[in-house]
XYZ file of C-alpha atoms in Angstrom:
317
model
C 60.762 42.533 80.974
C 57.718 44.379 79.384
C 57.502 44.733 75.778
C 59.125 47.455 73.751
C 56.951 49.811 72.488
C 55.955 50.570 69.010
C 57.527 53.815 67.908
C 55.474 57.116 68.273
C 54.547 59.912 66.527
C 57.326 62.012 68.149
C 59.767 58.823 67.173
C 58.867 58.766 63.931
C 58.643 62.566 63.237
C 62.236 62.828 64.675
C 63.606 59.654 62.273
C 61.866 61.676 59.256
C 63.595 64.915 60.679
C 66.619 63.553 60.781
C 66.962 61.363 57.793
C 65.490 64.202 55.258
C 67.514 66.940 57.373
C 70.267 65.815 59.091
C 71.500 62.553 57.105
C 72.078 64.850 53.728
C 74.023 66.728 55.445
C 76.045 64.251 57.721
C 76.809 62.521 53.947
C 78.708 65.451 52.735
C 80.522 66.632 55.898
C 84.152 65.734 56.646
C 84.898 65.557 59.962
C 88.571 65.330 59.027
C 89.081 69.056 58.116
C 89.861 72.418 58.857
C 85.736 72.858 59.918
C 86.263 71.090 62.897
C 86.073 73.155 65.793
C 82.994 74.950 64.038
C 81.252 71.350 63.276
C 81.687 70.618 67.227
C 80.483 74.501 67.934
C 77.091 73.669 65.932
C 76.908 69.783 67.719
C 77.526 71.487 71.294
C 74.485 74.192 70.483
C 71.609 71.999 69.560
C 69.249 70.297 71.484
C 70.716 72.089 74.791
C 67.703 71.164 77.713
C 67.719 72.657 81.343
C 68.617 70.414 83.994
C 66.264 69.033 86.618
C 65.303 71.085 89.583
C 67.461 70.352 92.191
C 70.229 68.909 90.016
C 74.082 69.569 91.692
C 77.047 70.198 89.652
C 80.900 70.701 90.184
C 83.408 70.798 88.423
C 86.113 67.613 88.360
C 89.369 68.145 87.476
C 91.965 66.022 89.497
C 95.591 64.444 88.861
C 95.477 60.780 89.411
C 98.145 57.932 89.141
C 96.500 56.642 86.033
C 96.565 60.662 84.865
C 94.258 63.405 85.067
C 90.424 63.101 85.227
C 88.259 65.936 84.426
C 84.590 66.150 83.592
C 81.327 66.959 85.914
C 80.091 65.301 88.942
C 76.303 65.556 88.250
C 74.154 64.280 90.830
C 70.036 64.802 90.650
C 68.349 65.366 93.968
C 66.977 62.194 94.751
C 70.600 60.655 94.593
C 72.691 59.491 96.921
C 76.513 60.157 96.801
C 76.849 57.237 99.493
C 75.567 54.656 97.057
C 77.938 54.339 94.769
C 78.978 56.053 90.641
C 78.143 55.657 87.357
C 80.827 56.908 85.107
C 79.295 58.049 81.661
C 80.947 58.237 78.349
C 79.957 60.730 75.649
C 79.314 59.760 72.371
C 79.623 61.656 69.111
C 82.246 59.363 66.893
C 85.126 60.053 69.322
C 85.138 63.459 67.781
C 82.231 65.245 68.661
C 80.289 65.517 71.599
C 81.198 67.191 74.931
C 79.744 67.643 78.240
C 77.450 69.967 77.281
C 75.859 67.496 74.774
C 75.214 65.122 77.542
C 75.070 66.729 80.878
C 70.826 66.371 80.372
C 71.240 62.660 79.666
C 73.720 62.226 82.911
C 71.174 64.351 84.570
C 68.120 62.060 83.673
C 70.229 58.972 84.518
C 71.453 60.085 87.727
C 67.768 60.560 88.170
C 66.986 57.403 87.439
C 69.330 55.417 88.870
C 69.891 56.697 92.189
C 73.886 57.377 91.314
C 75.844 60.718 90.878
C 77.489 60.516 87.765
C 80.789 61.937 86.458
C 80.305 62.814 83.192
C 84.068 62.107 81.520
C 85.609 65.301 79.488
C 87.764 62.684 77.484
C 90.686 63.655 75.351
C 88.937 63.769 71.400
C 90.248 62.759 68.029
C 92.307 63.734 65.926
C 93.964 65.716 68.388
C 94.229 63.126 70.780
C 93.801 59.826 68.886
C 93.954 56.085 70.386
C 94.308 55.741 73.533
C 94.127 58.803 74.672
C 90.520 58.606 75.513
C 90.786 55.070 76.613
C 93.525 55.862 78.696
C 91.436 58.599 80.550
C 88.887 56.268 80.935
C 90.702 53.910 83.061
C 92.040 56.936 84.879
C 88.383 57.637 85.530
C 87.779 54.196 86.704
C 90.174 54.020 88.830
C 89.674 57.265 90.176
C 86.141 56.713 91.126
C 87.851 52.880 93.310
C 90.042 55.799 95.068
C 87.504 57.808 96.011
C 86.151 55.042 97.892
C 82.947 53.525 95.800
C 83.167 49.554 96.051
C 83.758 48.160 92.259
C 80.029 46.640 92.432
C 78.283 50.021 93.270
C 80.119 51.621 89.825
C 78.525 51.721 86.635
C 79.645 52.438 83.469
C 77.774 53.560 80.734
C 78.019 55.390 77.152
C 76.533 56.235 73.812
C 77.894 55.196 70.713
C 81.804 55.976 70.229
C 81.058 56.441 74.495
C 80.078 52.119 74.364
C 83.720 51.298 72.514
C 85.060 53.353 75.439
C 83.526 51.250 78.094
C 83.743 47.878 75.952
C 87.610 48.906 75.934
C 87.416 49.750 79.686
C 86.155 46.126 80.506
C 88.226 44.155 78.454
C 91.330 46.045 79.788
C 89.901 45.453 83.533
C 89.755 41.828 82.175
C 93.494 41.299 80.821
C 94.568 43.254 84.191
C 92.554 41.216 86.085
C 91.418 44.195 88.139
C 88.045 44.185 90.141
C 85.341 45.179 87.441
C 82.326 47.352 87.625
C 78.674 46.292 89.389
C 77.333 46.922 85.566
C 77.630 48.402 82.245
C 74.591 50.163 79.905
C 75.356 50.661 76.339
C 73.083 52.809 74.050
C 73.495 51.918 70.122
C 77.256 51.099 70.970
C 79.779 51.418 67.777
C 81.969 48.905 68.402
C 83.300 46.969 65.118
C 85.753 50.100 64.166
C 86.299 48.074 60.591
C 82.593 49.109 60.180
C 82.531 45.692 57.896
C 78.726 45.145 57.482
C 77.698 48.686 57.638
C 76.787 49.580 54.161
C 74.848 46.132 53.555
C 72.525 47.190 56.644
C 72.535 51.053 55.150
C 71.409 49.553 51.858
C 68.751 47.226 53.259
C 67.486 49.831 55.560
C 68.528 53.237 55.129
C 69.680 55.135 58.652
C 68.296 57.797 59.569
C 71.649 59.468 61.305
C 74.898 57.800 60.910
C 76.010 57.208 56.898
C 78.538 54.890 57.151
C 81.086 57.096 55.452
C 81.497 59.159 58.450
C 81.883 55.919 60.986
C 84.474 54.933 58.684
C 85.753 58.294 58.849
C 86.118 58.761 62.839
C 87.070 55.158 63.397
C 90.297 56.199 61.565
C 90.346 59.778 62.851
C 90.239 57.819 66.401
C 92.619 54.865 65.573
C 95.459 57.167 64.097
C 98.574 55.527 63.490
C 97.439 51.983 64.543
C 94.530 51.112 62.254
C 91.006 50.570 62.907
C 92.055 46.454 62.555
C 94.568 46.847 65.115
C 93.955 44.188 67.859
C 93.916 46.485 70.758
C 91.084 48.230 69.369
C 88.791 45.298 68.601
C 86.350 45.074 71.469
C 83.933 42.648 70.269
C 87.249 39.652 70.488
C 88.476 38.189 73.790
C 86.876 37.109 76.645
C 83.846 38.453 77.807
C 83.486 36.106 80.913
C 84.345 38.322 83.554
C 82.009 41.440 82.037
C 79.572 42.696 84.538
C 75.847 42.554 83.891
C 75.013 44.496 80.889
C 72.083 46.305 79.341
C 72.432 47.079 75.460
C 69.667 49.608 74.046
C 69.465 50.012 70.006
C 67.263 51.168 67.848
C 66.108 48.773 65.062
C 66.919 51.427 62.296
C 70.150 52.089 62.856
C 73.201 50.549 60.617
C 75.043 49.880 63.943
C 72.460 47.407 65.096
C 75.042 44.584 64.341
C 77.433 45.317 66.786
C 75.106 45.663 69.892
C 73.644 41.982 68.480
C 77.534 40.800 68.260
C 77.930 42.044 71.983
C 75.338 40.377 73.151
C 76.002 37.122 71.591
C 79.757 37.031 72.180
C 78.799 37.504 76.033
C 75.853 34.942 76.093
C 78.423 32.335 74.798
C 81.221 33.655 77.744
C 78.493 32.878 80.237
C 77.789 36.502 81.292
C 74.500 38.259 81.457
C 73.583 40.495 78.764
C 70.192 42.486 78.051
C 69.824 43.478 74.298
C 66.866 45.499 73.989
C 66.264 45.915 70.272
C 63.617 49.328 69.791
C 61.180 49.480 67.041
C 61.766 52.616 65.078
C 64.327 54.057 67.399
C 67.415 55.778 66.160
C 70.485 55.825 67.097
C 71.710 56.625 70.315
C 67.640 57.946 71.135
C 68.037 58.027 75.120
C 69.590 60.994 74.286
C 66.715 62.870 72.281
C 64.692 61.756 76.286
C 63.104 65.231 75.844
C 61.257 65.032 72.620
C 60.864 61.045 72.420
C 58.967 59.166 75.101
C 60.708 56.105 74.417
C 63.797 57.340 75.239
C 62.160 58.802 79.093
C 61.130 54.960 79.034
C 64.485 53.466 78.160
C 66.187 55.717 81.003
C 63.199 54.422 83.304
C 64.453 50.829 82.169
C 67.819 51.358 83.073
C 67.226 52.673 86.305
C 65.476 49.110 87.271
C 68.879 47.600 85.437
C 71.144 49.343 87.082
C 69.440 49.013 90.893
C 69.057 45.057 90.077
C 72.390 44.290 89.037
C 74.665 46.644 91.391
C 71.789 44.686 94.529
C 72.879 41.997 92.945
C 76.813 41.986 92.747
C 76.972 42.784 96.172
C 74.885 39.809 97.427
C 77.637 37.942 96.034
């Protein structure tokens, strides 16, 4: 594939935005506390961006034998419902983040890809800690196999806390020995819920978004009662062998970087194809910020290509 691209100005005024404005203030917030539902009030207001012209939306909110599945089914014009799903995952720490945070970027990828999406309204911690949302997850899954779309032509996808959901999707599908998806995307996944090497990387290279205190935070928020070293939760151990084809998209600043390059490797060695796509300057989870970075209209472009490849691909077979 092409080169990545170095960052530009709009990349590198948005990592100086964020890491004199937004990182000062992510180090002193608790997630944990009685500010909660205003926190996800200010997260669910910022950086709202109209939809694409021709863009379809209903509402999804069905009872299923794995349990109930609600969330949007976003499809952009130039999609086809025929072709097959892509199931996306919202980020935002298992905490934050909603579909209104991410209905652009399911927009842009429906766009992109050629797939409707249904954009998963996941149970969130600490309400609803672990496995709630990995438990609707599967639901969704398996809804999307009921509803007729052939386990090659869905994709999964997600962003950040969203890549530990699909991570934990896969390696359930795995131990079940269920049919698994035609191919998974991960932007700057957080998968190591121990966050072990985090403040090493934070000290070498300072984020610009995520302080480590606040991973640690909603890794435990999410875990609850079990841990964040509980077995069930760690993603990055068992087999990877059966894991579809996978594109992983990071940015090189980010103190999460680790676990998208432990991923990759623990897949590589399983025999299964991985994509790790390391982005100068990028932050984390920048598909997202698609409207004011060009990098991140690029790295939707790229997964598009991925996503059209691999599904054409898992069918041949």
């Amino acid at each position: 594939m092409a080169e990545l691209p170095e960052p530009s100005v709009q990349a590198r005024a948005l990592a100086r935005f964020l890491l004199t404005g937004v990182r000062p203030l992510a180090d002193r917030l608790v997630l944990g506390g009685t500010r909660l539902r205003a926190v996800r009030e200010l997260y669910d207001s910022v950086g709202f961006t109209p939809l694409p012209r021709g863009t379809r939306i209903r509402a999804v909110s069905q009872s299923h034998g794995y349990g109930e599945v609600t969330g949007l089914w976003i499809t952009a014009r130039e999609a086809d419902e025929r072709a097959g799903a892509l199931l996306y995952l919202h980020g935002g720490g298992f905490v934050l983040g909603s579909l209104r945070t991410h209905r652009h970027l399911a927009a842009a990828l429906s766009q992109a890809t050629g797939l409707p999406v249904l954009l998963l309204d996941y149970r969130r911690a600490p309400e609803h800690p672990y496995p709630a949302a990995a438990d609707d997850t599967l639901a969704a899954y398996h809804w999307l196999l009921d509803q007729g779309h052939a386990p090659g032509r869905v994709v999964v996808a997600g962003d950040s806390a969203g890549g530990h959901l699909v991570a934990g999707l896969l390696a359930e599908l795995t131990k079940a020995r269920a049919p698994m998806p035609g191919a998974a995307v991960l932007f700057s996944p957080f998968l190591d819920l121990t966050c072990a090497d985090l403040d090493a990387r934070d000290s070498a290279r300072r984020d610009p978004y995520i302080p480590p205190a606040r991973a640690r935070e909603v890794a435990a928020l999410y875990a609850g009662a079990l841990g964040v070293d509980h077995p069930r939760l760690a993603v990055l151990r068992g087999s990877k062998r059966r894991w579809p084809p996978t594109l992983v998209q990071v940015g090189d600043t980010e103190c999460l970087l680790g676990d998208a390059e432990r991923l990759a490797a623990a897949m590589v060695a399983a025999g299964a194809h991985c994509e790790l796509e390391v982005w100068p300057g990028q932050v984390h989870a920048f598909p997202v910020f698609f409207p004011i970075v060009p990098e991140g209209r690029l790295a939707i472009q790229r997964v598009g290509v991925f996503v059209r490849e691999a599904t054409a691909t898992e069918l041949a077979a």
